Amino acid sequence: MSTAVSSQKTMLHIGGFIEVNTADKGWNSAGVQPAIDLAIKHINNRTDILPNHTIQIHWKDTKCSDAYAIKALVEQLRKPPTKVALIGPGCSISAVLVAAASHFWNLIQLGFSAGSSSLSDKRRFPLFFRVNGPEFTLYKAAVSLLHRFNWKRIAIVKQDEDLFNDVHERLQTMLKKEGISVITANSFVKDPDNVITDLKNRRARIIVILMYEDKSRMVMCEAHRQNFFGSHIQWIIPGWYSKDWWKVRNFSGCSVEEIRRVARNFLAVQEGYINNTVNTLSGLTVDEFLTMYEAELQNYSFPNNSYAVFGYDSAWVLASALEKTVMQLKEKNMSFDNFSYKSASIRQELRSVLLRTNLSGISGFIKFDKNQERLNMIWIKQFQGDKEVKVGYFDPERHNLRKGELTFFAGENFTWPDGKPPKDKDPLNERLIKTNLTLFYVMSSVAATGLLTAFGLLFVNYHFRFHSVIRQSSPRLNNVIVTGCLLFYCCVFLYGAEAFVESRGTHTVICKVRRGMCSLSFTLAFGTMFVKTWRVYKIFTNKQLCKQLGMLHDRHLLAIVFGLVCLDVVYITAWEIADPITSYVQHLGRETTPDGREISHGKVLNCTLNYRSLWYMFWAIWKSPFLVIGLFLAWETRNVTLASLNDSKYIGMSVYNVVIMTLITVPLSFVIDHGNIDAKFALFGTLFNAVSTFTLLLLFVPKIIKLRDEVASPERAQNTNHAAKSFNDSCLEHHDGRNGYRRHDECPHCKCS
Ligand SMILES: NCCCC(=O)O
């Protein structure tokens, strides 16, 4: 209802809700009142807006309390004059209560700061509009900051209020999507003791506060009491707290300095605006308004409030809508005199006009979305030195939060006590554990000695190639076995490479090379021993001995070994293509010491595959026949004593040795923890050293002794040779392994054709 005044102007009464006596609880919006009063003064003085009306606002203090909000609404309704619309409250606790009920009295309500996301629900709050946006929007800017500073691990401390519960729920969903983990989310009723203890225990470093400032002061005071502060802890708080919010008012427990010490260089997110200079409805710019606002504040005992600009704009939005509604009503021969709490017709007009709002306020262009609210930019502030500084802003419509985008204000930037942003977790000084050097040198010395010996044996094989002791033992096949052993020794160095390698790239190459080399050495050494044993077996289980021998020349055996090597290459290539072996960093776990420090057991480089067990199983299936059948053949030919196949017995012994060593090593390798690189190296180094050393010794020591004897006493050696000749020896002696029997007449009892 409007009332006539002497100057022929009609009064339009508006109910105003503000938070003044909040006893430092919740949010105090008192400072917005002077801005709204100033706007109403400006509107009433203008002739181009509501020229025939005067707006009068009737303030009620809701104290940011649901009970006082109800009381304030009842008083507005019961006490004449009739209000045609409502402005406020500023605090969500009160706004939700007022908005939930005011529509039953057909009252349009215009908010300027209440952030609760519940207020976006138009089924519950059909007549509630706001020139600000939902609180959750602020946290898009906060998430952008988390990405910007690579903070992937945060903690949340929340007040159990509708405003923060909603933000918390939606923030959790968004953080999950953004790959940021919430290590703990706590709230408290009276005492934040447990909250801080939990933050300490979880070693929280980045803490998002979803609370009104009184609770924040309590949290920070307790953090000080528990010594939970420092440059390594970063708080992210709502930016709409009152100026110098850490200054204690009616708050016992901590001094101003103590709370300041904890809050340090806190980051804050706050709904902001652009400095609009383009034809604003009021004709003012932000700067002009702020000058007037500061002057106006002198008439009140209220502190400056950052939502003053929104408050000023809300009054202009309402006045503009009332103006248009007056004109629309006029066309229907109606006026606000016809307004009553029981009649919906005028509020319907007013609502439809508000929905079409499109004006230039000092906080920017004002248009309401489907939820009857606005999406504003978010200021990012940081406490620097002794004041809050607006560092930049995040525009939800323009900036990509995943990329941590924001726009800096001219000349501003973040500052950090340590010169760089804190980390989201303590650097654990996770050192790379390398193979024990003593172990490496012991294993490598054995391998190096083996390598030299192997080269020496290759020389002996070559130098004495025409000597019967060497010639009769298939020197070319033995060279292949020595080459296999030689590569096994090289594998020892490669398996110990973790003593020096630090880069994953280099380690990946080593993983690939040593797998290939290990496989190839096995095939060369034991594939060749296998075929040699097989030849002995074939000869002595076949009556057509000479014929068999003629068919099993060294070159045939070499061809078989070559075939095995080809199969090896095909298998390793297929393996590498299907499931490439790579290096990965294995973290060896952490533990918390009794004094609360977290220590790491370090990390090691390991080779990895997706289907490790599968590939090694196939590998074992492909290699084990050499050993199993080799074992059988060695057993079958254990009594063969031929000068011409003079090493068959020793090859058999080598095969036993390999089988036994493999049977010990393989199960042990599954038992040993992969992180224990020393144990792994000791196991495989011993296997490779032992297997190749035994093989070389068994294969060559008897030959060298014999060779030494023959070289020392050729006659005795000749006699021994003759004496040793028996049924087949003389025959086999003339089998040169290359051209078969050169002289069949020297082999009269052989059934060679
Ligand atoms: N958006 C800041 C005002 C606090 C509140 O909504 O209660």
PDB file of N, CA and C in Angstrom, residues 577-653:
ATOM      1  N   ILE A 577      56.079 -55.478 -28.070  1.00  0.00           N
ATOM      2  CA  ILE A 577      55.028 -54.737 -28.789  1.00  0.00           C
ATOM      3  C   ILE A 577      53.725 -54.772 -27.979  1.00  0.00           C
ATOM      4  N   ALA A 578      53.382 -55.981 -27.494  1.00  0.00           N
ATOM      5  CA  ALA A 578      52.086 -56.130 -26.813  1.00  0.00           C
ATOM      6  C   ALA A 578      52.082 -55.494 -25.420  1.00  0.00           C
ATOM      7  N   ASP A 579      53.177 -55.571 -24.733  1.00  0.00           N
ATOM      8  CA  ASP A 579      53.191 -55.110 -23.339  1.00  0.00           C
ATOM      9  C   ASP A 579      54.600 -54.619 -23.003  1.00  0.00           C
ATOM     10  N   PRO A 580      54.923 -53.405 -23.457  1.00  0.00           N
ATOM     11  CA  PRO A 580      56.307 -52.944 -23.295  1.00  0.00           C
ATOM     12  C   PRO A 580      56.737 -52.882 -21.831  1.00  0.00           C
ATOM     13  N   ILE A 581      57.937 -53.311 -21.601  1.00  0.00           N
ATOM     14  CA  ILE A 581      58.484 -53.256 -20.232  1.00  0.00           C
ATOM     15  C   ILE A 581      58.981 -51.828 -19.988  1.00  0.00           C
ATOM     16  N   THR A 582      58.610 -51.272 -18.862  1.00  0.00           N
ATOM     17  CA  THR A 582      59.038 -49.897 -18.562  1.00  0.00           C
ATOM     18  C   THR A 582      59.521 -49.817 -17.117  1.00  0.00           C
ATOM     19  N   SER A 583      60.091 -48.686 -16.811  1.00  0.00           N
ATOM     20  CA  SER A 583      60.572 -48.469 -15.448  1.00  0.00           C
ATOM     21  C   SER A 583      59.491 -47.712 -14.677  1.00  0.00           C
ATOM     22  N   TYR A 584      59.308 -48.024 -13.422  1.00  0.00           N
ATOM     23  CA  TYR A 584      58.393 -47.245 -12.600  1.00  0.00           C
ATOM     24  C   TYR A 584      59.015 -47.014 -11.224  1.00  0.00           C
ATOM     25  N   VAL A 585      58.500 -45.968 -10.596  1.00  0.00           N
ATOM     26  CA  VAL A 585      59.037 -45.638  -9.270  1.00  0.00           C
ATOM     27  C   VAL A 585      58.162 -46.328  -8.224  1.00  0.00           C
ATOM     28  N   GLN A 586      58.760 -47.225  -7.481  1.00  0.00           N
ATOM     29  CA  GLN A 586      57.993 -47.889  -6.419  1.00  0.00           C
ATOM     30  C   GLN A 586      58.270 -47.186  -5.098  1.00  0.00           C
ATOM     31  N   HIS A 587      57.190 -46.668  -4.492  1.00  0.00           N
ATOM     32  CA  HIS A 587      57.336 -45.976  -3.213  1.00  0.00           C
ATOM     33  C   HIS A 587      57.285 -47.022  -2.102  1.00  0.00           C
ATOM     34  N   LEU A 588      58.230 -46.947  -1.227  1.00  0.00           N
ATOM     35  CA  LEU A 588      58.351 -48.022  -0.237  1.00  0.00           C
ATOM     36  C   LEU A 588      57.544 -47.795   1.030  1.00  0.00           C
ATOM     37  N   GLY A 589      56.638 -46.841   0.977  1.00  0.00           N
ATOM     38  CA  GLY A 589      55.762 -46.639   2.136  1.00  0.00           C
ATOM     39  C   GLY A 589      56.288 -45.583   3.086  1.00  0.00           C
ATOM     40  N   ARG A 590      55.401 -45.179   3.966  1.00  0.00           N
ATOM     41  CA  ARG A 590      55.739 -44.126   4.919  1.00  0.00           C
ATOM     42  C   ARG A 590      55.358 -44.568   6.323  1.00  0.00           C
ATOM     43  N   GLU A 591      55.905 -43.897   7.245  1.00  0.00           N
ATOM     44  CA  GLU A 591      55.453 -44.167   8.623  1.00  0.00           C
ATOM     45  C   GLU A 591      55.552 -42.877   9.422  1.00  0.00           C
ATOM     46  N   THR A 592      54.695 -42.775  10.402  1.00  0.00           N
ATOM     47  CA  THR A 592      54.714 -41.576  11.241  1.00  0.00           C
ATOM     48  C   THR A 592      55.484 -41.892  12.508  1.00  0.00           C
ATOM     49  N   THR A 593      56.443 -41.074  12.778  1.00  0.00           N
ATOM     50  CA  THR A 593      57.272 -41.295  13.959  1.00  0.00           C
ATOM     51  C   THR A 593      56.489 -40.889  15.208  1.00  0.00           C
ATOM     52  N   PRO A 594      56.906 -41.351  16.381  1.00  0.00           N
ATOM     53  CA  PRO A 594      56.166 -40.998  17.605  1.00  0.00           C
ATOM     54  C   PRO A 594      56.029 -39.491  17.802  1.00  0.00           C
ATOM     55  N   ASP A 595      56.986 -38.718  17.271  1.00  0.00           N
ATOM     56  CA  ASP A 595      56.866 -37.260  17.455  1.00  0.00           C
ATOM     57  C   ASP A 595      56.042 -36.610  16.356  1.00  0.00           C
ATOM     58  N   GLY A 596      55.364 -37.443  15.562  1.00  0.00           N
ATOM     59  CA  GLY A 596      54.399 -36.902  14.596  1.00  0.00           C
ATOM     60  C   GLY A 596      54.966 -36.590  13.230  1.00  0.00           C
ATOM     61  N   ARG A 597      56.256 -36.841  13.025  1.00  0.00           N
ATOM     62  CA  ARG A 597      56.825 -36.574  11.708  1.00  0.00           C
ATOM     63  C   ARG A 597      56.562 -37.754  10.792  1.00  0.00           C
ATOM     64  N   GLU A 598      56.335 -37.458   9.541  1.00  0.00           N
ATOM     65  CA  GLU A 598      56.106 -38.531   8.579  1.00  0.00           C
ATOM     66  C   GLU A 598      57.419 -38.796   7.858  1.00  0.00           C
ATOM     67  N   ILE A 599      57.844 -40.041   7.871  1.00  0.00           N
ATOM     68  CA  ILE A 599      59.090 -40.333   7.160  1.00  0.00           C
ATOM     69  C   ILE A 599      58.813 -41.345   6.068  1.00  0.00           C
ATOM     70  N   SER A 600      59.615 -41.249   5.031  1.00  0.00           N
ATOM     71  CA  SER A 600      59.424 -42.160   3.901  1.00  0.00           C
ATOM     72  C   SER A 600      60.514 -43.213   3.933  1.00  0.00           C
ATOM     73  N   HIS A 601      60.142 -44.414   3.526  1.00  0.00           N
ATOM     74  CA  HIS A 601      61.152 -45.461   3.427  1.00  0.00           C
ATOM     75  C   HIS A 601      61.896 -45.376   2.105  1.00  0.00           C
ATOM     76  N   GLY A 602      61.560 -44.375   1.327  1.00  0.00           N
ATOM     77  CA  GLY A 602      62.278 -44.172   0.067  1.00  0.00           C
ATOM     78  C   GLY A 602      61.537 -44.738  -1.123  1.00  0.00           C
ATOM     79  N   LYS A 603      62.221 -44.710  -2.253  1.00  0.00           N
ATOM     80  CA  LYS A 603      61.620 -45.242  -3.480  1.00  0.00           C
ATOM     81  C   LYS A 603      62.703 -45.971  -4.267  1.00  0.00           C
ATOM     82  N   VAL A 604      62.275 -46.890  -5.081  1.00  0.00           N
ATOM     83  CA  VAL A 604      63.234 -47.630  -5.914  1.00  0.00           C
ATOM     84  C   VAL A 604      62.726 -47.650  -7.348  1.00  0.00           C
ATOM     85  N   LEU A 605      63.660 -47.863  -8.260  1.00  0.00           N
ATOM     86  CA  LEU A 605      63.264 -48.033  -9.661  1.00  0.00           C
ATOM     87  C   LEU A 605      63.057 -49.513  -9.909  1.00  0.00           C
ATOM     88  N   ASN A 606      61.949 -49.833 -10.515  1.00  0.00           N
ATOM     89  CA  ASN A 606      61.639 -51.225 -10.823  1.00  0.00           C
ATOM     90  C   ASN A 606      61.167 -51.336 -12.258  1.00  0.00           C
ATOM     91  N   CYS A 607      61.345 -52.523 -12.843  1.00  0.00           N
ATOM     92  CA  CYS A 607      60.818 -52.744 -14.197  1.00  0.00           C
ATOM     93  C   CYS A 607      59.399 -53.269 -14.048  1.00  0.00           C
ATOM     94  N   THR A 608      58.526 -52.823 -14.914  1.00  0.00           N
ATOM     95  CA  THR A 608      57.133 -53.268 -14.782  1.00  0.00           C
ATOM     96  C   THR A 608      56.488 -53.579 -16.123  1.00  0.00           C
ATOM     97  N   LEU A 609      55.485 -54.417 -16.035  1.00  0.00           N
ATOM     98  CA  LEU A 609      54.692 -54.815 -17.210  1.00  0.00           C
ATOM     99  C   LEU A 609      53.246 -54.859 -16.751  1.00  0.00           C
ATOM    100  N   ASN A 610      52.341 -54.779 -17.698  1.00  0.00           N
ATOM    101  CA  ASN A 610      50.937 -54.890 -17.313  1.00  0.00           C
ATOM    102  C   ASN A 610      50.591 -56.317 -16.931  1.00  0.00           C
ATOM    103  N   TYR A 611      51.107 -57.252 -17.720  1.00  0.00           N
ATOM    104  CA  TYR A 611      50.755 -58.669 -17.491  1.00  0.00           C
ATOM    105  C   TYR A 611      52.015 -59.454 -17.158  1.00  0.00           C
ATOM    106  N   ARG A 612      52.676 -59.007 -16.113  1.00  0.00           N
ATOM    107  CA  ARG A 612      53.979 -59.558 -15.743  1.00  0.00           C
ATOM    108  C   ARG A 612      53.936 -61.084 -15.608  1.00  0.00           C
ATOM    109  N   SER A 613      52.982 -61.585 -14.784  1.00  0.00           N
ATOM    110  CA  SER A 613      52.940 -63.025 -14.515  1.00  0.00           C
ATOM    111  C   SER A 613      52.723 -63.813 -15.785  1.00  0.00           C
ATOM    112  N   LEU A 614      51.839 -63.264 -16.642  1.00  0.00           N
ATOM    113  CA  LEU A 614      51.497 -63.985 -17.879  1.00  0.00           C
ATOM    114  C   LEU A 614      52.731 -64.153 -18.775  1.00  0.00           C
ATOM    115  N   TRP A 615      53.441 -63.030 -18.964  1.00  0.00           N
ATOM    116  CA  TRP A 615      54.610 -63.093 -19.855  1.00  0.00           C
ATOM    117  C   TRP A 615      55.692 -64.005 -19.299  1.00  0.00           C
ATOM    118  N   TYR A 616      55.925 -63.932 -17.984  1.00  0.00           N
ATOM    119  CA  TYR A 616      56.977 -64.774 -17.408  1.00  0.00           C
ATOM    120  C   TYR A 616      56.556 -66.248 -17.416  1.00  0.00           C
ATOM    121  N   MET A 617      55.248 -66.479 -17.322  1.00  0.00           N
ATOM    122  CA  MET A 617      54.774 -67.862 -17.367  1.00  0.00           C
ATOM    123  C   MET A 617      55.041 -68.451 -18.757  1.00  0.00           C
ATOM    124  N   PHE A 618      54.705 -67.664 -19.802  1.00  0.00           N
ATOM    125  CA  PHE A 618      54.966 -68.134 -21.167  1.00  0.00           C
ATOM    126  C   PHE A 618      56.467 -68.339 -21.392  1.00  0.00           C
ATOM    127  N   TRP A 619      57.224 -67.432 -20.809  1.00  0.00           N
ATOM    128  CA  TRP A 619      58.676 -67.520 -20.959  1.00  0.00           C
ATOM    129  C   TRP A 619      59.187 -68.816 -20.326  1.00  0.00           C
ATOM    130  N   ALA A 620      58.642 -69.102 -19.132  1.00  0.00           N
ATOM    131  CA  ALA A 620      59.051 -70.316 -18.428  1.00  0.00           C
ATOM    132  C   ALA A 620      58.624 -71.553 -19.228  1.00  0.00           C
ATOM    133  N   ILE A 621      57.417 -71.480 -19.814  1.00  0.00           N
ATOM    134  CA  ILE A 621      56.939 -72.633 -20.603  1.00  0.00           C
ATOM    135  C   ILE A 621      57.861 -72.844 -21.802  1.00  0.00           C
ATOM    136  N   TRP A 622      58.353 -71.775 -22.338  1.00  0.00           N
ATOM    137  CA  TRP A 622      59.204 -71.844 -23.539  1.00  0.00           C
ATOM    138  C   TRP A 622      60.629 -72.265 -23.191  1.00  0.00           C
ATOM    139  N   LYS A 623      61.098 -71.922 -21.994  1.00  0.00           N
ATOM    140  CA  LYS A 623      62.493 -72.236 -21.640  1.00  0.00           C
ATOM    141  C   LYS A 623      62.636 -73.551 -20.874  1.00  0.00           C
ATOM    142  N   SER A 624      61.625 -73.879 -20.071  1.00  0.00           N
ATOM    143  CA  SER A 624      61.817 -75.019 -19.181  1.00  0.00           C
ATOM    144  C   SER A 624      62.045 -76.358 -19.901  1.00  0.00           C
ATOM    145  N   PRO A 625      61.491 -76.584 -21.120  1.00  0.00           N
ATOM    146  CA  PRO A 625      61.813 -77.861 -21.787  1.00  0.00           C
ATOM    147  C   PRO A 625      63.312 -78.079 -21.958  1.00  0.00           C
ATOM    148  N   PHE A 626      64.066 -76.973 -22.186  1.00  0.00           N
ATOM    149  CA  PHE A 626      65.527 -77.122 -22.291  1.00  0.00           C
ATOM    150  C   PHE A 626      66.070 -77.805 -21.041  1.00  0.00           C
ATOM    151  N   LEU A 627      65.547 -77.333 -19.915  1.00  0.00           N
ATOM    152  CA  LEU A 627      66.061 -77.828 -18.651  1.00  0.00           C
ATOM    153  C   LEU A 627      65.533 -79.230 -18.348  1.00  0.00           C
ATOM    154  N   VAL A 628      64.215 -79.408 -18.534  1.00  0.00           N
ATOM    155  CA  VAL A 628      63.608 -80.703 -18.168  1.00  0.00           C
ATOM    156  C   VAL A 628      64.137 -81.811 -19.079  1.00  0.00           C
ATOM    157  N   ILE A 629      64.056 -81.565 -20.393  1.00  0.00           N
ATOM    158  CA  ILE A 629      64.529 -82.600 -21.326  1.00  0.00           C
ATOM    159  C   ILE A 629      66.047 -82.730 -21.209  1.00  0.00           C
ATOM    160  N   GLY A 630      66.718 -81.566 -21.017  1.00  0.00           N
ATOM    161  CA  GLY A 630      68.171 -81.581 -20.854  1.00  0.00           C
ATOM    162  C   GLY A 630      68.569 -82.444 -19.665  1.00  0.00           C
ATOM    163  N   LEU A 631      67.778 -82.330 -18.595  1.00  0.00           N
ATOM    164  CA  LEU A 631      68.035 -83.111 -17.387  1.00  0.00           C
ATOM    165  C   LEU A 631      67.907 -84.604 -17.694  1.00  0.00           C
ATOM    166  N   PHE A 632      66.864 -84.944 -18.423  1.00  0.00           N
ATOM    167  CA  PHE A 632      66.609 -86.338 -18.790  1.00  0.00           C
ATOM    168  C   PHE A 632      67.752 -86.873 -19.664  1.00  0.00           C
ATOM    169  N   LEU A 633      68.123 -86.074 -20.685  1.00  0.00           N
ATOM    170  CA  LEU A 633      69.162 -86.517 -21.608  1.00  0.00           C
ATOM    171  C   LEU A 633      70.495 -86.663 -20.875  1.00  0.00           C
ATOM    172  N   ALA A 634      70.763 -85.734 -19.970  1.00  0.00           N
ATOM    173  CA  ALA A 634      72.023 -85.785 -19.224  1.00  0.00           C
ATOM    174  C   ALA A 634      72.079 -87.056 -18.377  1.00  0.00           C
ATOM    175  N   TRP A 635      70.942 -87.402 -17.803  1.00  0.00           N
ATOM    176  CA  TRP A 635      70.880 -88.603 -16.983  1.00  0.00           C
ATOM    177  C   TRP A 635      71.093 -89.850 -17.847  1.00  0.00           C
ATOM    178  N   GLU A 636      70.444 -89.876 -18.983  1.00  0.00           N
ATOM    179  CA  GLU A 636      70.531 -91.028 -19.883  1.00  0.00           C
ATOM    180  C   GLU A 636      71.951 -91.234 -20.400  1.00  0.00           C
ATOM    181  N   THR A 637      72.692 -90.151 -20.576  1.00  0.00           N
ATOM    182  CA  THR A 637      74.029 -90.266 -21.162  1.00  0.00           C
ATOM    183  C   THR A 637      75.123 -90.131 -20.107  1.00  0.00           C
ATOM    184  N   ARG A 638      74.748 -90.373 -18.840  1.00  0.00           N
ATOM    185  CA  ARG A 638      75.705 -90.098 -17.755  1.00  0.00           C
ATOM    186  C   ARG A 638      76.937 -91.005 -17.818  1.00  0.00           C
ATOM    187  N   ASN A 639      76.800 -92.232 -18.434  1.00  0.00           N
ATOM    188  CA  ASN A 639      77.927 -93.164 -18.424  1.00  0.00           C
ATOM    189  C   ASN A 639      78.745 -93.129 -19.697  1.00  0.00           C
ATOM    190  N   VAL A 640      78.404 -92.224 -20.597  1.00  0.00           N
ATOM    191  CA  VAL A 640      79.141 -92.178 -21.870  1.00  0.00           C
ATOM    192  C   VAL A 640      80.519 -91.585 -21.614  1.00  0.00           C
ATOM    193  N   THR A 641      81.538 -92.339 -22.017  1.00  0.00           N
ATOM    194  CA  THR A 641      82.900 -91.804 -21.886  1.00  0.00           C
ATOM    195  C   THR A 641      83.598 -91.973 -23.220  1.00  0.00           C
ATOM    196  N   LEU A 642      83.520 -90.941 -23.970  1.00  0.00           N
ATOM    197  CA  LEU A 642      84.150 -90.976 -25.294  1.00  0.00           C
ATOM    198  C   LEU A 642      85.147 -89.840 -25.394  1.00  0.00           C
ATOM    199  N   ALA A 643      86.268 -90.166 -25.903  1.00  0.00           N
ATOM    200  CA  ALA A 643      87.267 -89.107 -26.075  1.00  0.00           C
ATOM    201  C   ALA A 643      86.758 -88.075 -27.066  1.00  0.00           C
ATOM    202  N   SER A 644      86.050 -88.561 -28.088  1.00  0.00           N
ATOM    203  CA  SER A 644      85.598 -87.667 -29.149  1.00  0.00           C
ATOM    204  C   SER A 644      84.396 -86.821 -28.716  1.00  0.00           C
ATOM    205  N   LEU A 645      83.624 -87.344 -27.776  1.00  0.00           N
ATOM    206  CA  LEU A 645      82.530 -86.518 -27.207  1.00  0.00           C
ATOM    207  C   LEU A 645      82.929 -86.277 -25.758  1.00  0.00           C
ATOM    208  N   ASN A 646      84.169 -85.758 -25.640  1.00  0.00           N
ATOM    209  CA  ASN A 646      84.814 -85.781 -24.336  1.00  0.00           C
ATOM    210  C   ASN A 646      84.161 -84.905 -23.279  1.00  0.00           C
ATOM    211  N   ASP A 647      83.220 -84.029 -23.648  1.00  0.00           N
ATOM    212  CA  ASP A 647      82.636 -83.178 -22.618  1.00  0.00           C
ATOM    213  C   ASP A 647      81.180 -83.509 -22.316  1.00  0.00           C
ATOM    214  N   SER A 648      80.687 -84.625 -22.875  1.00  0.00           N
ATOM    215  CA  SER A 648      79.258 -84.915 -22.681  1.00  0.00           C
ATOM    216  C   SER A 648      78.908 -85.054 -21.203  1.00  0.00           C
ATOM    217  N   LYS A 649      79.817 -85.682 -20.441  1.00  0.00           N
ATOM    218  CA  LYS A 649      79.543 -85.875 -19.018  1.00  0.00           C
ATOM    219  C   LYS A 649      79.458 -84.510 -18.302  1.00  0.00           C
ATOM    220  N   TYR A 650      80.383 -83.608 -18.688  1.00  0.00           N
ATOM    221  CA  TYR A 650      80.442 -82.307 -18.023  1.00  0.00           C
ATOM    222  C   TYR A 650      79.258 -81.416 -18.428  1.00  0.00           C
ATOM    223  N   ILE A 651      78.850 -81.590 -19.668  1.00  0.00           N
ATOM    224  CA  ILE A 651      77.669 -80.834 -20.105  1.00  0.00           C
ATOM    225  C   ILE A 651      76.465 -81.289 -19.300  1.00  0.00           C
ATOM    226  N   GLY A 652      76.359 -82.590 -19.099  1.00  0.00           N
ATOM    227  CA  GLY A 652      75.282 -83.142 -18.271  1.00  0.00           C
ATOM    228  C   GLY A 652      75.320 -82.518 -16.892  1.00  0.00           C
ATOM    229  N   MET A 653      76.528 -82.426 -16.323  1.00  0.00           N
ATOM    230  CA  MET A 653      76.659 -81.858 -14.975  1.00  0.00           C
ATOM    231  C   MET A 653      76.246 -80.373 -14.972  1.00  0.00           C
TER     232      MET A 653
END
